[in-house]
GROMACS .gro file of C-alpha atoms in nm:
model
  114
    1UNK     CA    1   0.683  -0.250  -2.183
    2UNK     CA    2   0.776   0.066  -1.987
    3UNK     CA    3   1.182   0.016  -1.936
    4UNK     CA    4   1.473   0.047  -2.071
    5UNK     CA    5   1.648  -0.254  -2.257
    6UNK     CA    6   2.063  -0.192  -2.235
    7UNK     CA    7   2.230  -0.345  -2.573
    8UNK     CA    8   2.545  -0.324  -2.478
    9UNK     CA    9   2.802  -0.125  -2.224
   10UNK     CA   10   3.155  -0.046  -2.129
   11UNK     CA   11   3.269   0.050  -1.805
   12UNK     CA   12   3.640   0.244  -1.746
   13UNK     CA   13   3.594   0.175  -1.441
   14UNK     CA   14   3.577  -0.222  -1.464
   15UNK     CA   15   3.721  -0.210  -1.831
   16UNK     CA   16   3.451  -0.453  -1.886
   17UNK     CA   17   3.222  -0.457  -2.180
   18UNK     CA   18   2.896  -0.628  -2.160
   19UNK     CA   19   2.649  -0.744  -2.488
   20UNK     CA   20   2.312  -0.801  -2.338
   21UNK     CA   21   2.276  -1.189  -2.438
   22UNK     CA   22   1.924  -1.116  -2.570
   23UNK     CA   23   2.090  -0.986  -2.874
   24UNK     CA   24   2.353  -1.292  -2.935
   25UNK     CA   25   2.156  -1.339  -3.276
   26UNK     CA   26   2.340  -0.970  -3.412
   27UNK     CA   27   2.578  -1.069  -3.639
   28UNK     CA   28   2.916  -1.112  -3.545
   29UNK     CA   29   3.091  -0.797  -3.678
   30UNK     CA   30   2.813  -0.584  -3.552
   31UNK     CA   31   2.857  -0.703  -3.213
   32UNK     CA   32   3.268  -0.658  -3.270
   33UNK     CA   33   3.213  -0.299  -3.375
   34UNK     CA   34   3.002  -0.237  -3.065
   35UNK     CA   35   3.278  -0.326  -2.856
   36UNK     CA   36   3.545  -0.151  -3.059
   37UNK     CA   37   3.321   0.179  -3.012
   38UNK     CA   38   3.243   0.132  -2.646
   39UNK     CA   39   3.578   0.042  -2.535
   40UNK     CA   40   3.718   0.325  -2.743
   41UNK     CA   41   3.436   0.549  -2.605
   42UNK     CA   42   3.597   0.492  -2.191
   43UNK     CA   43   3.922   0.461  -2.303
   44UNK     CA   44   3.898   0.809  -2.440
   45UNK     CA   45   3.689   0.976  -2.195
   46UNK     CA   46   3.618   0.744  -1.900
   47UNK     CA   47   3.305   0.667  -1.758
   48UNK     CA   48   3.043   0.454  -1.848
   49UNK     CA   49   2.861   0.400  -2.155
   50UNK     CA   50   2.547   0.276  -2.198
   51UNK     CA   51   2.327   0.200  -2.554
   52UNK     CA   52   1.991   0.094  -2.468
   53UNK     CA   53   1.639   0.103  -2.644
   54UNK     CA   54   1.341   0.291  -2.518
   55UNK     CA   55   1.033   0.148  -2.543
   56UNK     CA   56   0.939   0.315  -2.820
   57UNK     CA   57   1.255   0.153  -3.008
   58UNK     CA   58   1.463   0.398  -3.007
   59UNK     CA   59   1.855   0.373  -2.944
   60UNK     CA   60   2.031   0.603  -2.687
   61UNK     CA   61   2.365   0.677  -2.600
   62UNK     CA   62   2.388   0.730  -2.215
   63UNK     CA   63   2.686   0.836  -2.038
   64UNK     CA   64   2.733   0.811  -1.658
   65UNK     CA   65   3.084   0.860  -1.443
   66UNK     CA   66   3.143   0.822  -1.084
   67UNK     CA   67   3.082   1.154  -0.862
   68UNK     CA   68   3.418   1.178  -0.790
   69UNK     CA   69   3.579   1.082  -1.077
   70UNK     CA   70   3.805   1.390  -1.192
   71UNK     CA   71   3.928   1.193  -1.507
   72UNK     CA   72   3.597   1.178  -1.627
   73UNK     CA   73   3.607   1.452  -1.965
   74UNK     CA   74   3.257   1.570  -1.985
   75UNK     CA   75   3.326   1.792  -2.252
   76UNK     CA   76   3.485   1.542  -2.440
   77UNK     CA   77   3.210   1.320  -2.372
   78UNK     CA   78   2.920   1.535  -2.509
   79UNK     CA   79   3.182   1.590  -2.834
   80UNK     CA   80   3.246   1.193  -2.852
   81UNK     CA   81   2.839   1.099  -2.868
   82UNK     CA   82   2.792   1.377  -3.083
   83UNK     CA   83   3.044   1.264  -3.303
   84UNK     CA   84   2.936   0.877  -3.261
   85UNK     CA   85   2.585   0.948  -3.366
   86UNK     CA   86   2.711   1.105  -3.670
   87UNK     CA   87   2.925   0.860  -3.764
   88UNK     CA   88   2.747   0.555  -3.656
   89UNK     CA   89   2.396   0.659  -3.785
   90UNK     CA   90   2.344   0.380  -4.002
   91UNK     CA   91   2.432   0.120  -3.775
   92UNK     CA   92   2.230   0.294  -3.524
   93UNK     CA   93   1.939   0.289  -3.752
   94UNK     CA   94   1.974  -0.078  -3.862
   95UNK     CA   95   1.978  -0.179  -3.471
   96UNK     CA   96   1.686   0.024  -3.378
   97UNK     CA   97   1.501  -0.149  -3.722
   98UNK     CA   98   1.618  -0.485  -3.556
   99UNK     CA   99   1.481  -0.412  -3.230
  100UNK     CA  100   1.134  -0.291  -3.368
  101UNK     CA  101   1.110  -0.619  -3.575
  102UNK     CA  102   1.214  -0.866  -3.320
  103UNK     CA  103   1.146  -0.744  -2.971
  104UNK     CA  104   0.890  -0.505  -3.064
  105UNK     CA  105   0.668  -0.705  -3.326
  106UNK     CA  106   0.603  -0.379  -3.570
  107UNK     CA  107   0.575  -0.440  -3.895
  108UNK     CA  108   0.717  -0.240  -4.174
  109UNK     CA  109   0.589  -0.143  -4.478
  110UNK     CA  110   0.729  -0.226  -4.867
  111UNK     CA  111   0.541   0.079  -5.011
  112UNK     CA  112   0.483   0.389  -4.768
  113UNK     CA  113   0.252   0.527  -5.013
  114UNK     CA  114  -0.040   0.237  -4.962
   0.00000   0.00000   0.00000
């Protein structure tokens, strides 16, 4: 696996938000709070954003915006990931655990210590 898998994304542009349906199985309020913080996310700053999984497992936040979109804030945008990641750590975490469990087949140990 060498590509990106998108989770989810919200486009000011469309005002459109889009849950990839390999991930149906999240629970329901997870998948509500995704939309709540990508909708919020273009709403505040425009754009487009994007969380998708490396293939290493690993959740990003990425941002793109039309060239000539002058309503795009990109230094509210760098502020509003920042801030996302800090606030949304745990649920960031818990997806990426997901997504090494289920798509990615690792295993994870009771005792780190054996």
């Amino acid at each position: 696996m060498n590509e990106e898998i998108v989770l989810c994304a919200a486009s000011a542009y469309e005002q459109k938000f889009y849950l990839n349906p390999e991930f149906d199985s999240l629970p329901e309020n997870i998948k509500q709070e995704l939309q709540i913080m990508c909708v919020l996310y273009t709403e505040d700053v425009g754009g487009i954003l994007m969380l998708v999984f490396d293939e290493d497992g690993n959740l990003e936040l990425k941002v793109d915006h039309e060239e000539n979109d002058f309503f795009f804030d990109e230094i509210g945008s760098v502020l509003k990931i920042k801030e996302l990641q800090q606030t949304k750590r745990e649920l960031f975490e818990s997806l990426e655990l997901f997504f090494k469990l289920f798509y990615l087949g690792e295993e994870i140990e009771d005792n780190p210590e054996k």
